[in-house]
Amino acid sequence: REDRRSGLILTIPLCTEQTSMEELSSTLDYLLGIPSDKCKARGFTVIVDGRKSQWNIVKTVVLMLQNVIPAEVSLVCVVKPDEFWDKKVTHFCFWKEKDRLGFEVILVSANKLTRYIEPCQLTDEFGGSLVYDHMDWVNKRLVFEKFTKESTSLLDELVVINESEKSNQLDKERPPDCNFLPSLDPETVLQTGHELLSELQQRRFNGSEGGGVAWSPMDDELLAQPQVMKLLDSLREQYTKYQEVCRQRSKRSQLEEIQTKVMQVVNWLEGPGTEQLRTQWGIGDSIRASQALQQKHEEMESQHSEWFAVYVELNQQIAALLSAGDEEDLVELKGLQQQLSDVCYRQASQLESRQNVLQSAHEFHGTAQDLSQQLDGLLGMLCADVVPTDGAAIQQTLKHLEEKLKSVEGSLAGLREKGQVVMDQMSNQTTWSYGKDVPIENKENIDHIQGVMEDMHLRKQRCEDMVDVRRLKMLQMVQLFKCEEDASQAVEWLGELLDALLKTHIRLGDDAQETKALLEKHKKFVDVAQSTYDYGRQLLQATVVLCQSLRCTTRSSGDTLPHLNRVWKQFTVTSEERVHRLEMACSFHTAAEKVGGEWTIVTETYEEVETVGKALLDRLTVPVIFPDGSEQYFGSPGDMASSAVHIRDKMKLVEGRKLTLHEEDEDVEQLQYDQIHDQDKELQDDQELQEVDKELLDGEELELETDTQKS
């Protein structure tokens, strides 16, 4: 605020409580230090508000002004309470002491203070219109002083840091002081300054709230703005330099950190990592051993993975620095990147090569184990006794044996292929030692693989030889079963021929020609039976030879051969009986056909017909007796009866023709006699026929009884 002489106005409010002069003096010293010398040269108008204080305190304050700021004070206005100090004024007149005090002191009421000071420069408590918030001013002043102190201190620190960094760049051998950092955060201080400047500028151009009289900022605030702006400009300049210093520090620190980490990765990979790979060269002698080696390799890969992760991170950091780095760092960064990449890729390649060898070895041992189990199973089949059941079962067993052998051959081929893969991989396997690739000595591993393959090959050859022997034996068994089966079939066929001979070969023919045809047909039938019998005998002889070769007891000689011989003997007896009957029938028909010549011939022929016919009829009633004592009739009783009737009819025909030849020489009596004789003869024949039928029926019943007993 300003008085009418453009001097500054200082208001000292006093209260009823005891006022500390020491504190008041310190406060005055502080306030007087705020304005510039130019402002202080215009003088001060001091308002001492004593309305709530005692007179002696007011007097003490006025006298203290003489000691604190006598030269700067132009006028002291003591605001008095109404009619309170009138009696005491006479004791001390300030106007009389003007020369001694150095300034004018007047006692004035609050409502008359406007005589000396413009109302716009007085607050409402003195009847003025000035809008003023003392606490706001104090807060802003504290902010300003804090900013001034912090910014000044920060500027000094930044200057020192920047100059130190500049010296370090000139003297590169001097170790940098990376721990020297500003005590305050530059961003925070700058933000505080900008907020303070914004507030000062806003107070300058904005009017008072509520539309009152325009408020003019105090002179100290006007003076603070350029000071804040100057500090902000200096601080921004030094902070920009400091940021560049920090960037250089960060880049240098990052580069040194990258160098350290790169060397850590390189030293570990070329040291412990390479030593681990160098010592892990075996492939194991079994699938379990190879699995254990794979597990160890996985643990080793896990350790390497941690370092490879560091490599990836370092590679990304180096790439970022290369994209935004200075030219002086490019060569060093590229060198580090190349060195790191070479070591990591070489180590990863060796790890992958080792992993491939272990994987191939695991597959090789797995195939060898499977092949060994297959050979054991095949050998077990070959060592087991062959229990013959039938030809189909042996064929199935032989097929299974061939399939197993084929599977063994395929597995052996796979083993050789996998073994060759392992040996090829091991021959190309190297390790890094003393800066160069050194081949790994794998002679022991290669000898082991070759030994396993050779052992499996020898076992497979032994099994092949045993399979050849077993195959021959099983083929002989198949042939043995086939011969026995065919021999049984021959017996069955011969039995069917015998059954057909007894049941269907029963006709004797109606004349001599037909009988001769039946006889020829029977001979062919016998030839078929003879061939069947001979075939069965040959098969049984072959079974004997095969059983001797297989060193096993024959089963055909004690069962099939006696059965074959028994059936053949039954067939032979039956065939001979059939031939006898056909020959008798042929003689009967031949003799009957001769009837019709001269009387002498007729008589002889008739006798022959009658003799042969009766013999044939008798033959029909006789069963076939087999060597074992059993009997069997041809056909059914009805078939035999039909044949007998046919023979009798033909005998009657012959007899009729005989009677016709004697009709002319015989008289009626002879004719009657002959008729009576014929009647008797017919009656006798009927009786004989009945006897023959009875005999045939008895024979059929006997045959049925015999079959029943056999059953």
XYZ file of C-alpha atoms in Angstrom:
711
model
C 0.000 0.000 0.000
C 1.020 3.656 -0.527
C 0.259 6.874 1.285
C -0.359 10.276 -0.318
C 3.404 10.749 -0.754
C 3.691 7.331 -2.522
C 5.394 5.963 0.534
C 4.808 2.485 1.819
C 2.243 1.915 4.540
C 3.108 -0.313 7.511
C 0.294 -1.349 9.847
C 1.139 -2.549 13.397
C -1.980 -4.036 15.078
C -1.718 -4.159 18.898
C -3.872 -6.308 21.179
C -4.847 -6.262 24.848
C -2.313 -8.953 25.674
C 1.306 -8.188 26.444
C 3.226 -7.593 23.207
C 6.767 -8.940 22.913
C 8.979 -6.118 21.763
C 11.651 -8.568 20.702
C 9.259 -10.389 18.406
C 7.889 -7.122 17.110
C 11.403 -5.907 16.389
C 12.229 -9.100 14.512
C 9.010 -8.833 12.532
C 9.759 -5.222 11.597
C 13.259 -6.137 10.533
C 11.813 -8.905 8.346
C 9.171 -6.678 6.770
C 11.613 -3.849 6.143
C 13.882 -6.259 4.330
C 11.230 -7.057 1.749
C 10.928 -3.737 -0.224
C 13.663 -2.585 -2.485
C 15.947 0.288 -1.576
C 14.147 2.505 -4.076
C 10.819 1.863 -2.394
C 12.250 2.383 1.070
C 13.713 5.722 -0.040
C 10.200 7.114 -0.470
C 9.590 6.566 3.250
C 7.090 4.772 5.387
C 3.755 5.727 6.904
C 3.278 3.563 10.010
C -0.211 2.951 11.367
C -0.115 1.812 15.009
C -3.536 0.388 15.854
C -3.771 0.978 19.616
C -7.513 0.702 19.981
C -7.218 -2.641 21.783
C -3.956 -1.896 23.592
C -2.670 0.190 26.477
C -1.005 3.545 26.141
C 2.324 2.524 27.540
C 2.576 -0.263 24.947
C 1.747 2.188 22.181
C 4.371 4.583 23.476
C 6.920 1.790 23.656
C 6.200 0.762 20.063
C 6.547 4.316 18.818
C 9.835 4.731 20.615
C 11.027 1.372 19.210
C 10.385 2.707 15.710
C 12.940 5.346 16.438
C 15.518 2.640 17.016
C 14.466 0.327 14.168
C 13.605 2.538 11.205
C 13.996 6.214 12.090
C 15.251 7.275 8.664
C 12.592 5.507 6.637
C 9.577 6.582 8.759
C 7.835 9.714 7.558
C 4.652 9.605 9.566
C 3.335 7.539 12.465
C -0.438 7.458 12.823
C -1.515 6.167 16.202
C -5.139 5.027 15.996
C -6.571 5.790 19.393
C -9.738 4.650 21.085
C -12.462 7.306 21.435
C -11.831 9.620 24.493
C -9.664 7.152 26.309
C -6.134 8.588 26.286
C -7.039 12.339 26.558
C -5.727 12.788 30.078
C -2.487 10.997 29.380
C -1.594 12.783 26.221
C -0.496 15.772 28.255
C 2.193 13.712 29.839
C 3.864 12.891 26.468
C 3.358 15.014 23.417
C 4.708 13.283 20.295
C 4.621 16.450 18.225
C 6.992 18.122 20.632
C 9.395 15.201 20.256
C 9.456 15.271 16.448
C 12.997 16.437 16.181
C 14.267 13.911 18.656
C 12.248 11.046 17.146
C 12.928 11.884 13.530
C 9.366 11.471 12.362
C 5.931 12.967 13.013
C 3.522 11.188 15.328
C -0.173 12.012 15.347
C -3.038 10.606 17.305
C -6.048 10.022 15.133
C -9.331 8.208 15.285
C -9.974 5.384 12.861
C -12.689 7.286 11.031
C -10.361 10.275 10.489
C -7.432 8.281 9.172
C -8.528 8.980 5.580
C -7.264 12.555 6.038
C -3.734 11.251 5.763
C -4.144 8.113 3.638
C -6.324 7.436 0.637
C -9.318 5.147 1.440
C -8.315 2.794 -1.355
C -5.090 2.154 0.531
C -6.845 1.349 3.814
C -8.574 -1.839 4.769
C -12.188 -1.944 5.862
C -11.211 -1.904 9.576
C -9.903 1.605 9.075
C -12.822 2.666 6.907
C -11.044 1.981 3.607
C -11.865 -0.175 0.554
C -8.629 -2.132 0.193
C -9.215 -5.896 -0.077
C -6.435 -7.577 1.840
C -6.026 -11.039 3.374
C -3.048 -11.066 5.637
C -2.946 -14.882 6.014
C -3.036 -15.268 2.237
C -0.148 -12.819 1.963
C 1.802 -14.716 4.609
C 1.228 -18.038 2.851
C 2.253 -16.652 -0.509
C 5.270 -14.998 1.077
C 6.296 -18.258 2.656
C 5.884 -20.021 -0.681
C 7.954 -17.351 -2.398
C 10.720 -17.480 0.162
C 10.751 -21.257 0.150
C 10.943 -21.287 -3.631
C 13.671 -18.688 -3.601
C 15.709 -20.615 -1.073
C 15.215 -24.019 -2.726
C 15.759 -22.761 -6.265
C 18.925 -20.901 -5.260
C 20.290 -23.944 -3.465
C 19.278 -26.207 -6.357
C 20.913 -23.876 -8.882
C 24.171 -23.989 -6.954
C 24.068 -27.797 -6.821
C 23.215 -28.138 -10.509
C 26.033 -25.794 -11.482
C 28.468 -27.861 -9.446
C 27.178 -31.136 -10.938
C 27.296 -29.825 -14.500
C 30.775 -28.379 -14.099
C 31.974 -31.632 -12.529
C 30.575 -33.622 -15.427
C 32.246 -31.294 -17.896
C 35.567 -31.845 -16.140
C 35.054 -35.592 -16.226
C 34.500 -35.470 -19.966
C 37.733 -33.535 -20.452
C 39.641 -35.901 -18.161
C 38.313 -39.368 -19.094
C 40.795 -41.112 -16.824
C 39.237 -39.427 -13.809
C 36.628 -41.682 -12.205
C 33.163 -40.085 -12.366
C 31.290 -39.297 -9.160
C 28.042 -41.044 -9.915
C 26.705 -40.545 -6.384
C 26.623 -36.698 -6.580
C 22.921 -35.874 -6.976
C 20.878 -32.737 -6.202
C 19.291 -32.655 -2.764
C 15.961 -31.450 -4.212
C 13.808 -32.683 -7.024
C 14.148 -30.183 -9.883
C 10.743 -31.040 -11.264
C 9.070 -30.281 -7.925
C 10.885 -26.978 -7.513
C 10.032 -25.930 -11.069
C 6.418 -26.825 -10.564
C 6.309 -24.783 -7.341
C 7.843 -21.792 -9.164
C 5.383 -21.986 -12.021
C 2.447 -22.164 -9.638
C 3.795 -19.172 -7.674
C 4.346 -17.132 -10.836
C 0.885 -17.961 -12.090
C -0.620 -16.843 -8.778
C 1.319 -13.574 -8.805
C 0.296 -12.804 -12.347
C -3.320 -13.617 -11.611
C -3.427 -11.301 -8.565
C -2.019 -8.509 -10.706
C -4.653 -8.591 -13.403
C -7.774 -9.772 -11.526
C -10.018 -7.446 -9.587
C -11.404 -8.144 -6.178
C -14.190 -10.609 -5.816
C -17.673 -9.256 -5.539
C -17.129 -6.322 -7.952
C -15.510 -3.934 -5.443
C -12.755 -1.405 -6.046
C -9.880 -2.753 -8.095
C -7.048 -4.103 -5.954
C -3.479 -3.236 -6.777
C -0.789 -5.720 -5.818
C 1.742 -4.738 -3.287
C 5.067 -3.511 -4.449
C 6.823 -6.566 -2.995
C 4.667 -8.803 -5.142
C 5.489 -6.798 -8.241
C 9.146 -7.114 -7.385
C 8.755 -10.890 -6.760
C 7.519 -11.673 -10.278
C 10.713 -10.824 -12.168
C 12.753 -12.488 -9.442
C 10.703 -15.686 -9.771
C 10.913 -15.526 -13.553
C 14.681 -15.050 -13.412
C 15.081 -17.963 -11.031
C 12.849 -20.152 -13.207
C 14.841 -19.315 -16.338
C 18.149 -20.079 -14.636
C 16.767 -23.214 -13.086
C 15.405 -24.465 -16.422
C 18.727 -23.802 -18.108
C 20.736 -25.657 -15.482
C 18.139 -28.398 -15.238
C 18.331 -28.943 -18.998
C 22.076 -29.316 -18.695
C 21.611 -31.582 -15.719
C 19.189 -33.751 -17.694
C 21.811 -34.134 -20.388
C 24.335 -34.994 -17.672
C 21.927 -37.570 -16.274
C 21.352 -38.959 -19.718
C 25.071 -39.289 -20.273
C 25.468 -40.830 -16.835
C 22.622 -43.217 -17.475
C 24.014 -44.178 -20.849
C 27.482 -44.633 -19.410
C 26.114 -46.557 -16.434
C 23.937 -48.676 -18.698
C 26.870 -49.338 -20.991
C 29.063 -50.342 -18.068
C 26.294 -52.534 -16.687
C 25.838 -54.156 -20.083
C 29.582 -54.745 -20.341
C 29.599 -56.337 -16.902
C 26.629 -58.562 -17.661
C 28.003 -59.518 -21.070
C 31.257 -60.606 -19.502
C 29.350 -62.526 -16.828
C 27.398 -64.396 -19.508
C 30.469 -65.004 -21.659
C 32.633 -66.119 -18.722
C 29.980 -68.552 -17.456
C 29.204 -70.027 -20.860
C 32.880 -70.422 -21.753
C 33.732 -71.603 -18.246
C 31.309 -73.705 -16.176
C 28.844 -74.117 -19.058
C 31.489 -75.479 -21.424
C 32.901 -77.677 -18.662
C 29.454 -79.193 -18.072
C 29.089 -80.026 -21.757
C 32.634 -81.395 -21.930
C 32.068 -83.801 -19.043
C 28.634 -84.957 -20.279
C 29.550 -87.088 -23.310
C 28.143 -90.562 -22.525
C 24.956 -92.010 -24.060
C 24.235 -94.790 -21.521
C 24.012 -98.528 -22.048
C 20.246 -98.892 -21.545
C 17.037 -96.950 -21.908
C 17.008 -96.200 -18.172
C 20.579 -94.880 -18.276
C 19.771 -92.714 -21.303
C 16.726 -91.321 -19.486
C 18.917 -90.418 -16.511
C 21.361 -88.646 -18.849
C 18.476 -86.795 -20.482
C 17.312 -85.632 -17.072
C 20.803 -84.352 -16.260
C 20.911 -82.611 -19.615
C 17.546 -80.954 -18.914
C 18.926 -79.650 -15.616
C 21.951 -78.344 -17.486
C 19.688 -76.722 -20.078
C 17.710 -75.126 -17.268
C 20.905 -73.492 -15.968
C 21.788 -72.348 -19.471
C 18.268 -70.996 -19.992
C 18.770 -68.521 -17.174
C 21.871 -67.170 -18.892
C 20.173 -67.220 -22.287
C 17.363 -65.129 -20.786
C 19.994 -62.631 -19.673
C 21.396 -62.729 -23.228
C 17.987 -61.917 -24.720
C 17.538 -59.012 -22.315
C 21.037 -57.711 -23.015
C 20.521 -58.045 -26.761
C 17.358 -55.942 -26.523
C 19.154 -53.311 -24.446
C 22.057 -53.186 -26.890
C 19.636 -52.901 -29.836
C 17.891 -49.996 -28.118
C 21.216 -48.260 -27.493
C 22.306 -48.855 -31.081
C 19.133 -47.256 -32.414
C 19.537 -44.151 -30.218
C 23.233 -44.206 -29.354
C 26.085 -41.913 -30.262
C 28.524 -42.776 -32.980
C 31.354 -43.147 -30.488
C 29.445 -45.983 -28.728
C 28.331 -47.858 -31.843
C 31.585 -49.745 -32.382
C 31.826 -50.858 -28.765
C 28.157 -51.858 -28.623
C 28.359 -53.816 -31.860
C 31.463 -55.576 -30.608
C 29.730 -56.571 -27.384
C 26.657 -57.716 -29.270
C 28.707 -59.806 -31.690
C 30.777 -61.401 -28.924
C 27.685 -62.218 -26.884
C 25.807 -63.625 -29.885
C 28.744 -65.794 -30.975
C 29.196 -67.339 -27.534
C 25.461 -67.897 -26.931
C 24.757 -69.333 -30.362
C 27.757 -71.643 -30.149
C 26.718 -72.853 -26.703
C 23.080 -73.281 -27.799
C 24.241 -75.233 -30.841
C 26.303 -77.569 -28.657
C 23.372 -78.010 -26.271
C 21.069 -78.834 -29.160
C 23.625 -81.252 -30.617
C 23.954 -82.964 -27.222
C 20.168 -83.110 -26.884
C 19.842 -84.654 -30.359
C 22.473 -87.280 -29.509
C 20.709 -88.174 -26.256
C 17.317 -88.318 -27.969
C 18.676 -90.545 -30.744
C 20.455 -92.715 -28.144
C 17.205 -93.016 -26.170
C 15.381 -94.125 -29.321
C 18.228 -96.546 -30.130
C 18.123 -98.126 -26.655
C 14.307 -98.269 -26.787
C 14.427 -100.052 -30.155
C 17.158 -102.390 -28.860
C 15.056 -103.227 -25.807
C 11.961 -103.893 -27.928
C 14.023 -106.027 -30.318
C 15.512 -107.994 -27.413
C 12.025 -108.663 -26.048
C 10.866 -109.767 -29.505
C 13.843 -112.129 -29.808
C 13.150 -113.518 -26.334
C 9.517 -114.120 -27.259
C 10.497 -115.750 -30.540
C 13.072 -117.925 -28.805
C 10.452 -118.951 -26.246
C 8.132 -120.065 -29.043
C 10.927 -122.001 -30.710
C 12.002 -123.739 -27.493
C 8.455 -124.769 -26.567
C 7.276 -128.226 -27.644
C 4.852 -128.328 -30.543
C 1.665 -130.063 -29.462
C -0.048 -131.203 -32.671
C -3.789 -130.735 -32.699
C -4.734 -130.319 -36.331
C -3.311 -128.974 -39.537
C -5.150 -125.630 -39.299
C -3.721 -124.930 -35.845
C -0.210 -125.747 -37.029
C -0.670 -123.516 -40.068
C -1.787 -120.681 -37.770
C 1.208 -121.259 -35.483
C 3.539 -121.282 -38.464
C 2.006 -118.050 -39.758
C 2.425 -116.443 -36.336
C 6.057 -117.599 -36.269
C 6.718 -116.107 -39.696
C 5.105 -112.807 -38.651
C 7.286 -112.629 -35.544
C 10.409 -113.292 -37.591
C 9.398 -110.610 -40.074
C 8.767 -108.182 -37.193
C 12.231 -109.000 -35.797
C 13.809 -108.293 -39.182
C 12.009 -104.934 -39.377
C 13.052 -104.001 -35.835
C 16.667 -104.962 -36.569
C 16.645 -102.764 -39.672
C 15.221 -99.910 -37.572
C 17.908 -100.499 -34.923
C 20.655 -100.290 -37.528
C 19.173 -97.094 -38.937
C 18.898 -95.455 -35.511
C 22.389 -96.647 -34.561
C 23.821 -95.087 -37.702
C 22.040 -91.817 -36.916
C 23.567 -91.755 -33.420
C 27.051 -92.487 -34.737
C 26.743 -89.790 -37.414
C 25.629 -87.247 -34.819
C 28.450 -88.161 -32.470
C 31.044 -87.956 -35.242
C 29.992 -84.324 -35.852
C 29.858 -83.426 -32.147
C 32.500 -80.937 -30.934
C 33.153 -78.834 -27.840
C 34.648 -75.340 -27.399
C 37.936 -75.335 -25.577
C 40.621 -72.673 -25.437
C 39.008 -70.647 -28.206
C 38.601 -73.434 -30.762
C 36.384 -76.414 -31.536
C 37.734 -79.726 -30.217
C 36.209 -83.042 -31.388
C 34.746 -85.180 -28.609
C 36.196 -88.677 -28.220
C 33.235 -91.018 -28.771
C 35.033 -94.287 -29.521
C 33.575 -95.992 -26.454
C 30.038 -94.938 -27.389
C 30.469 -96.014 -31.006
C 31.908 -99.394 -29.935
C 28.915 -99.867 -27.634
C 26.415 -99.122 -30.414
C 28.193 -101.401 -32.864
C 28.388 -104.136 -30.212
C 24.653 -103.929 -29.530
C 23.831 -104.121 -33.235
C 26.208 -107.065 -33.744
C 24.763 -108.925 -30.740
C 21.216 -108.397 -32.000
C 22.256 -109.584 -35.470
C 23.758 -112.818 -34.084
C 20.670 -113.487 -31.952
C 18.482 -112.900 -34.967
C 20.563 -115.338 -37.059
C 20.250 -118.026 -34.369
C 16.512 -117.511 -34.280
C 16.364 -117.705 -38.079
C 18.151 -121.076 -38.046
C 15.769 -122.374 -35.378
C 12.805 -121.024 -37.340
C 13.970 -122.941 -40.427
C 14.119 -126.175 -38.411
C 10.760 -125.474 -36.768
C 9.242 -124.602 -40.148
C 10.355 -127.935 -41.634
C 9.009 -129.839 -38.642
C 5.696 -128.020 -38.725
C 5.331 -128.556 -42.469
C 5.916 -132.274 -41.890
C 3.248 -132.187 -39.176
C 0.869 -130.458 -41.562
C 1.614 -133.172 -44.131
C 1.111 -135.860 -41.459
C -2.264 -134.472 -40.455
C -3.200 -134.155 -44.113
C -2.262 -137.781 -44.815
C -4.215 -138.984 -41.786
C -7.169 -136.836 -42.764
C -7.097 -138.126 -46.367
C -6.683 -141.734 -45.146
C -9.749 -141.324 -42.932
C -11.534 -139.879 -45.936
C -10.508 -142.922 -48.015
C -11.950 -145.232 -45.325
C -15.130 -143.169 -45.350
C -15.353 -143.352 -49.130
C -14.762 -147.106 -49.094
C -17.512 -147.497 -46.508
C -19.832 -145.449 -48.708
C -18.985 -147.711 -51.673
C -19.757 -150.782 -49.561
C -23.036 -149.281 -48.434
C -23.947 -148.427 -52.046
C -23.052 -151.982 -53.163
C -25.340 -153.567 -50.578
C -28.279 -151.184 -50.916
C -28.387 -150.136 -54.551
C -26.571 -152.857 -56.553
C -29.386 -155.422 -56.312
C -30.744 -155.820 -59.814
C -29.873 -159.044 -61.686
C -31.098 -157.969 -65.105
C -34.093 -159.051 -67.217
C -32.018 -160.904 -69.827
C -28.511 -162.125 -70.425
C -27.392 -158.934 -72.137
C -28.510 -156.687 -69.312
C -26.931 -159.022 -66.788
C -23.624 -158.900 -68.641
C -23.817 -155.059 -68.656
C -24.427 -155.100 -64.921
C -21.434 -157.386 -64.530
C -19.187 -154.967 -66.470
C -20.506 -152.052 -64.442
C -19.756 -153.950 -61.270
C -16.170 -154.528 -62.345
C -15.672 -150.792 -62.830
C -17.227 -150.183 -59.448
C -14.762 -152.630 -57.930
C -11.886 -150.845 -59.673
C -12.926 -147.552 -58.019
C -13.044 -149.244 -54.647
C -9.637 -150.833 -55.283
C -8.160 -147.409 -56.148
C -9.648 -145.924 -52.989
C -8.196 -148.710 -50.893
C -4.747 -148.380 -52.502
C -4.824 -144.587 -51.968
C -5.626 -145.069 -48.312
C -2.814 -147.602 -47.930
C -0.318 -145.218 -49.521
C -1.403 -142.372 -47.237
C -1.035 -144.563 -44.166
C 2.403 -145.683 -45.280
C 3.342 -141.989 -45.666
C 2.126 -141.279 -42.125
C 4.381 -144.015 -40.811
C 7.397 -142.464 -42.547
C 6.478 -138.956 -41.297
C 6.026 -140.178 -37.734
C 9.416 -141.819 -37.852
C 10.930 -138.571 -39.145
C 9.173 -136.557 -36.420
C 10.052 -139.190 -33.797
C 6.499 -139.533 -32.650
C 4.302 -142.605 -32.336
C 1.982 -143.097 -35.260
C -1.662 -142.782 -34.612
C -2.850 -144.162 -37.951
C -1.445 -147.727 -37.805
C -3.415 -148.649 -34.707
C -6.734 -147.142 -35.782
C -7.136 -146.123 -39.405
C -5.256 -149.030 -40.995
C -7.272 -151.826 -39.265
C -10.459 -149.968 -40.055
C -9.407 -149.631 -43.701
C -8.550 -153.330 -43.934
C -11.809 -154.363 -42.262
C -13.923 -152.300 -44.620
C -11.954 -153.521 -47.603
C -12.460 -157.178 -46.629
C -16.201 -156.557 -46.195
C -16.280 -154.907 -49.588
C -14.339 -157.808 -51.167
C -16.704 -160.456 -49.756
C -19.736 -158.468 -50.827
C -18.273 -157.865 -54.291
C -17.579 -161.583 -54.767
C -21.127 -162.411 -53.728
C -22.417 -159.856 -56.194
C -20.302 -161.373 -58.969
C -21.555 -164.912 -58.178
C -25.168 -163.823 -58.320
C -24.681 -161.919 -61.568
C -22.886 -164.909 -63.119
C -25.702 -167.299 -62.056
C -28.291 -164.826 -63.371
C -26.386 -164.631 -66.663
C -26.352 -168.492 -66.924
C -30.068 -168.602 -66.066
C -31.046 -166.035 -68.686
C -28.793 -167.669 -71.303
C -30.332 -171.080 -70.711
C -33.854 -169.664 -70.721
C -33.208 -167.923 -74.016
C -32.170 -171.269 -75.618
C -35.589 -172.716 -75.015
C -37.440 -172.947 -78.346
C -35.120 -175.336 -80.320
C -35.490 -179.086 -80.872
C -37.100 -181.243 -78.259
C -33.822 -182.713 -77.120
C -32.294 -179.278 -76.723
C -35.363 -177.980 -75.024
C -35.311 -180.767 -72.510
C -31.639 -180.193 -71.603
C -32.051 -176.485 -71.514
C -35.114 -176.699 -69.370
C -33.271 -178.802 -66.882
C -30.433 -176.293 -66.868
C -32.886 -173.410 -66.440
C -34.645 -175.204 -63.674
C -31.404 -176.122 -61.905
C -29.805 -172.698 -62.226
C -33.062 -170.918 -61.377
C -33.538 -172.866 -58.198
C -29.894 -172.354 -57.238
C -30.285 -168.604 -57.889
C -33.454 -168.455 -55.821
C -31.659 -170.216 -53.014
C -28.729 -167.780 -53.358
C -31.025 -164.815 -52.968
C -32.124 -165.967 -49.552
C -28.548 -166.324 -48.243
C -26.994 -163.188 -46.553
C -23.429 -161.978 -47.079
C -21.253 -163.215 -44.225
C -18.321 -160.928 -43.374
C -14.980 -162.194 -41.995
C -15.871 -160.967 -38.527
C -19.001 -163.178 -38.573
C -21.513 -160.397 -39.165
C -24.138 -160.739 -41.912
C -25.670 -158.294 -44.345
C -28.362 -158.733 -47.014
C -28.452 -157.133 -50.441
C -31.160 -154.512 -50.590
C -34.425 -154.851 -48.741
C -36.553 -158.038 -48.441
C -38.987 -156.532 -50.925
C -36.214 -156.077 -53.475
C -35.146 -159.732 -53.086
C -38.766 -160.912 -53.324
C -39.230 -158.951 -56.531
C -36.125 -160.550 -58.049
C -37.353 -164.026 -56.984
C -40.781 -163.428 -58.569
C -39.107 -162.379 -61.807
C -37.006 -165.587 -61.858
C -40.075 -167.748 -61.158
C -42.062 -166.041 -63.881
C -39.309 -166.755 -66.316
C -39.133 -170.388 -65.175
C -42.899 -170.659 -65.701
C -42.522 -169.189 -69.145
C -39.923 -171.796 -70.029
C -42.129 -174.524 -68.655
C -45.078 -173.177 -70.658
C -43.112 -173.318 -73.819
C -42.203 -176.906 -73.001
C -45.862 -177.852 -72.613
C -46.761 -176.243 -75.905
C -44.331 -178.524 -77.735
C -46.063 -181.657 -76.326
C -49.726 -180.627 -77.047
C -50.057 -182.428 -80.404
C -49.002 -185.904 -79.042
C -50.987 -185.900 -75.842
C -54.677 -186.758 -75.613
C -57.272 -185.069 -73.568
C -56.647 -187.322 -70.622
C -53.029 -186.634 -70.724
C -54.005 -183.023 -70.967
C -56.254 -183.357 -67.913
C -53.528 -185.259 -66.183
C -51.148 -182.548 -67.046
C -53.569 -179.959 -65.870
C -54.014 -181.775 -62.575
C -50.315 -182.206 -62.444
C -49.834 -178.556 -63.231
C -52.255 -177.598 -60.565
C -50.393 -179.724 -58.102
C -47.204 -178.281 -59.369
C -48.487 -174.762 -59.008
C -49.723 -175.543 -55.535
C -46.330 -176.942 -54.695
C -44.625 -173.951 -56.215
C -46.840 -171.669 -54.245
C -45.874 -173.471 -51.114
C -42.212 -173.289 -52.080
C -42.620 -169.622 -52.887
C -44.210 -169.068 -49.520
C -41.313 -170.953 -47.947
C -38.842 -168.791 -49.890
C -40.698 -165.657 -48.834
C -40.698 -166.914 -45.287
C -36.981 -167.616 -45.474
C -36.372 -164.154 -46.899
C -38.474 -162.597 -44.147
C -36.625 -164.665 -41.576
C -33.323 -163.527 -43.083
C -34.418 -159.884 -42.976
C -35.501 -160.229 -39.359
C -32.174 -161.920 -38.579
C -30.307 -159.065 -40.304
C -32.272 -156.470 -38.334
C -31.548 -158.314 -35.112
C -27.861 -158.481 -36.009
C -27.778 -154.699 -36.719
C -29.530 -154.074 -33.424
C -26.977 -156.126 -31.538
C -24.132 -154.289 -33.256
C -25.663 -150.973 -32.367
